[in-house]
Amino acid sequence: MHELAITESIVESVEGRVHGAKVLRVALEIGKLSGVVPDALRACFELCAEGTVMEGAALDIEETPGRARCRDCDAQVELLDTIALCPCGSANLAMLSGNELKIRSVEVV
Ligand SMILES: [Zn+2]
């Protein structure tokens, strides 16, 4: 389960920033095309946060939609999964967003 490795790196990077302060809330931005399942991430977060400054912290997850630009007709297309076509029929798409996995904010005591 790759969510576990991702969560571990999130917990590590937050711990490195808060210098021992107790964390109340962590807000994440996850692209719909990143392959990360928010529910799985939540479950892993509870496990990984145990015994750290993040234990009991709330986890806010905002999912960002996938967007791409068609290299043939220059239209912007919303991507629901990684296999997508432009309405013009082209599959020559440049992904603009949807792959993010970012820590947006961390709230400490
Ligand atoms: Zn197109």
mmCIF file of C-alpha atoms and ligand atoms in Angstrom:
data_model
loop_
_atom_site.group_PDB
_atom_site.id
_atom_site.type_symbol
_atom_site.label_atom_id
_atom_site.label_comp_id
_atom_site.label_asym_id
_atom_site.label_seq_id
_atom_site.Cartn_x
_atom_site.Cartn_y
_atom_site.Cartn_z
ATOM 1 C CA MET A 1 0.000 0.000 0.000
ATOM 2 C CA HIS A 2 1.821 3.095 -1.165
ATOM 3 C CA GLU A 3 -0.350 5.411 0.947
ATOM 4 C CA LEU A 4 1.638 4.237 3.957
ATOM 5 C CA ALA A 5 4.951 5.414 2.513
ATOM 6 C CA ILE A 6 3.355 8.689 1.453
ATOM 7 C CA THR A 7 1.871 9.252 4.890
ATOM 8 C CA GLU A 8 5.194 8.502 6.551
ATOM 9 C CA SER A 9 6.883 11.146 4.456
ATOM 10 C CA ILE A 10 4.106 13.657 5.241
ATOM 11 C CA VAL A 11 4.418 13.012 8.967
ATOM 12 C CA GLU A 12 8.210 13.320 8.745
ATOM 13 C CA SER A 13 8.122 16.532 6.806
ATOM 14 C CA VAL A 14 5.548 18.118 9.153
ATOM 15 C CA GLU A 15 7.513 17.027 12.207
ATOM 16 C CA GLY A 16 10.601 18.614 10.724
ATOM 17 C CA ARG A 17 8.822 21.944 10.374
ATOM 18 C CA VAL A 18 6.904 22.362 13.618
ATOM 19 C CA HIS A 19 9.909 21.954 15.958
ATOM 20 C CA GLY A 20 8.059 19.874 18.530
ATOM 21 C CA ALA A 21 4.862 21.944 18.644
ATOM 22 C CA LYS A 22 1.631 19.993 18.963
ATOM 23 C CA VAL A 23 -0.166 19.791 15.639
ATOM 24 C CA LEU A 24 -3.928 20.386 15.599
ATOM 25 C CA ARG A 25 -4.668 20.157 11.921
ATOM 26 C CA VAL A 26 -2.958 19.253 8.694
ATOM 27 C CA ALA A 27 -4.432 20.274 5.358
ATOM 28 C CA LEU A 28 -3.426 18.347 2.275
ATOM 29 C CA GLU A 29 -4.089 18.828 -1.384
ATOM 30 C CA ILE A 30 -4.343 15.628 -3.358
ATOM 31 C CA GLY A 31 -4.768 15.501 -7.102
ATOM 32 C CA LYS A 32 -7.493 13.177 -8.328
ATOM 33 C CA LEU A 33 -4.983 11.589 -10.701
ATOM 34 C CA SER A 34 -2.258 11.072 -8.120
ATOM 35 C CA GLY A 35 -3.518 7.578 -7.406
ATOM 36 C CA VAL A 36 -3.710 8.337 -3.705
ATOM 37 C CA VAL A 37 -6.923 7.199 -2.026
ATOM 38 C CA PRO A 38 -7.914 9.814 0.592
ATOM 39 C CA ASP A 39 -9.616 7.270 2.861
ATOM 40 C CA ALA A 40 -6.549 5.038 2.839
ATOM 41 C CA LEU A 41 -4.385 8.053 3.572
ATOM 42 C CA ARG A 42 -6.578 8.942 6.565
ATOM 43 C CA ALA A 43 -6.267 5.446 7.975
ATOM 44 C CA CYS A 44 -2.475 5.499 7.523
ATOM 45 C CA PHE A 45 -2.277 8.959 9.043
ATOM 46 C CA GLU A 46 -3.865 7.764 12.276
ATOM 47 C CA LEU A 47 -1.308 4.980 12.493
ATOM 48 C CA CYS A 48 1.704 7.087 11.553
ATOM 49 C CA ALA A 49 0.718 10.008 13.774
ATOM 50 C CA GLU A 50 0.517 7.867 16.862
ATOM 51 C CA GLY A 51 3.217 8.815 19.329
ATOM 52 C CA THR A 52 4.208 11.929 17.353
ATOM 53 C CA VAL A 53 3.320 15.612 17.749
ATOM 54 C CA MET A 54 0.570 14.892 15.212
ATOM 55 C CA GLU A 55 -1.287 12.356 17.283
ATOM 56 C CA GLY A 56 -4.999 13.223 17.269
ATOM 57 C CA ALA A 57 -4.545 15.960 14.666
ATOM 58 C CA ALA A 58 -7.350 16.521 12.186
ATOM 59 C CA LEU A 59 -6.590 15.770 8.564
ATOM 60 C CA ASP A 60 -8.231 17.929 5.906
ATOM 61 C CA ILE A 61 -7.954 16.572 2.416
ATOM 62 C CA GLU A 62 -8.865 18.661 -0.572
ATOM 63 C CA GLU A 63 -9.013 16.827 -3.857
ATOM 64 C CA THR A 64 -8.003 18.801 -6.904
ATOM 65 C CA PRO A 65 -9.420 17.797 -10.276
ATOM 66 C CA GLY A 66 -7.223 16.734 -13.150
ATOM 67 C CA ARG A 67 -6.763 19.168 -16.019
ATOM 68 C CA ALA A 68 -4.906 18.873 -19.254
ATOM 69 C CA ARG A 69 -4.285 20.883 -22.374
ATOM 70 C CA CYS A 70 -4.721 19.340 -25.774
ATOM 71 C CA ARG A 71 -1.537 19.710 -27.813
ATOM 72 C CA ASP A 72 -3.510 19.482 -31.044
ATOM 73 C CA CYS A 73 -6.378 21.961 -30.580
ATOM 74 C CA ASP A 74 -5.215 23.797 -27.442
ATOM 75 C CA ALA A 75 -8.466 23.097 -25.580
ATOM 76 C CA GLN A 76 -8.443 22.520 -21.824
ATOM 77 C CA VAL A 77 -9.885 19.199 -20.813
ATOM 78 C CA GLU A 78 -10.980 17.966 -17.417
ATOM 79 C CA LEU A 79 -9.479 14.576 -16.650
ATOM 80 C CA LEU A 80 -11.399 12.048 -14.618
ATOM 81 C CA ASP A 81 -8.693 9.443 -14.942
ATOM 82 C CA THR A 82 -5.315 9.185 -16.592
ATOM 83 C CA ILE A 83 -6.746 7.745 -19.786
ATOM 84 C CA ALA A 84 -8.429 10.671 -21.439
ATOM 85 C CA LEU A 85 -9.302 12.080 -24.795
ATOM 86 C CA CYS A 86 -9.893 15.621 -25.933
ATOM 87 C CA PRO A 87 -13.344 16.226 -27.490
ATOM 88 C CA CYS A 88 -11.441 16.723 -30.767
ATOM 89 C CA GLY A 89 -10.419 13.068 -30.604
ATOM 90 C CA SER A 90 -6.783 13.645 -29.753
ATOM 91 C CA ALA A 91 -5.047 11.755 -26.972
ATOM 92 C CA ASN A 92 -2.081 14.104 -27.181
ATOM 93 C CA LEU A 93 -2.710 15.786 -23.851
ATOM 94 C CA ALA A 94 -0.320 17.674 -21.591
ATOM 95 C CA MET A 95 -1.290 17.280 -17.973
ATOM 96 C CA LEU A 96 -1.638 20.587 -16.114
ATOM 97 C CA SER A 97 -2.843 19.447 -12.722
ATOM 98 C CA GLY A 98 -4.218 16.460 -10.891
ATOM 99 C CA ASN A 99 -0.971 14.860 -9.788
ATOM 100 C CA GLU A 100 -0.410 17.046 -6.749
ATOM 101 C CA LEU A 101 0.323 15.810 -3.315
ATOM 102 C CA LYS A 102 0.971 18.879 -1.229
ATOM 103 C CA ILE A 103 0.821 19.944 2.362
ATOM 104 C CA ARG A 104 -1.251 23.130 2.202
ATOM 105 C CA SER A 105 -1.085 24.163 5.832
ATOM 106 C CA VAL A 106 -0.292 22.942 9.284
ATOM 107 C CA GLU A 107 -2.010 24.336 12.369
ATOM 108 C CA VAL A 108 -0.135 24.095 15.657
ATOM 109 C CA VAL A 109 -1.065 24.955 19.238
HETATM 110 ZN ZN ZN B 1 -8.087 18.613 -28.798
#
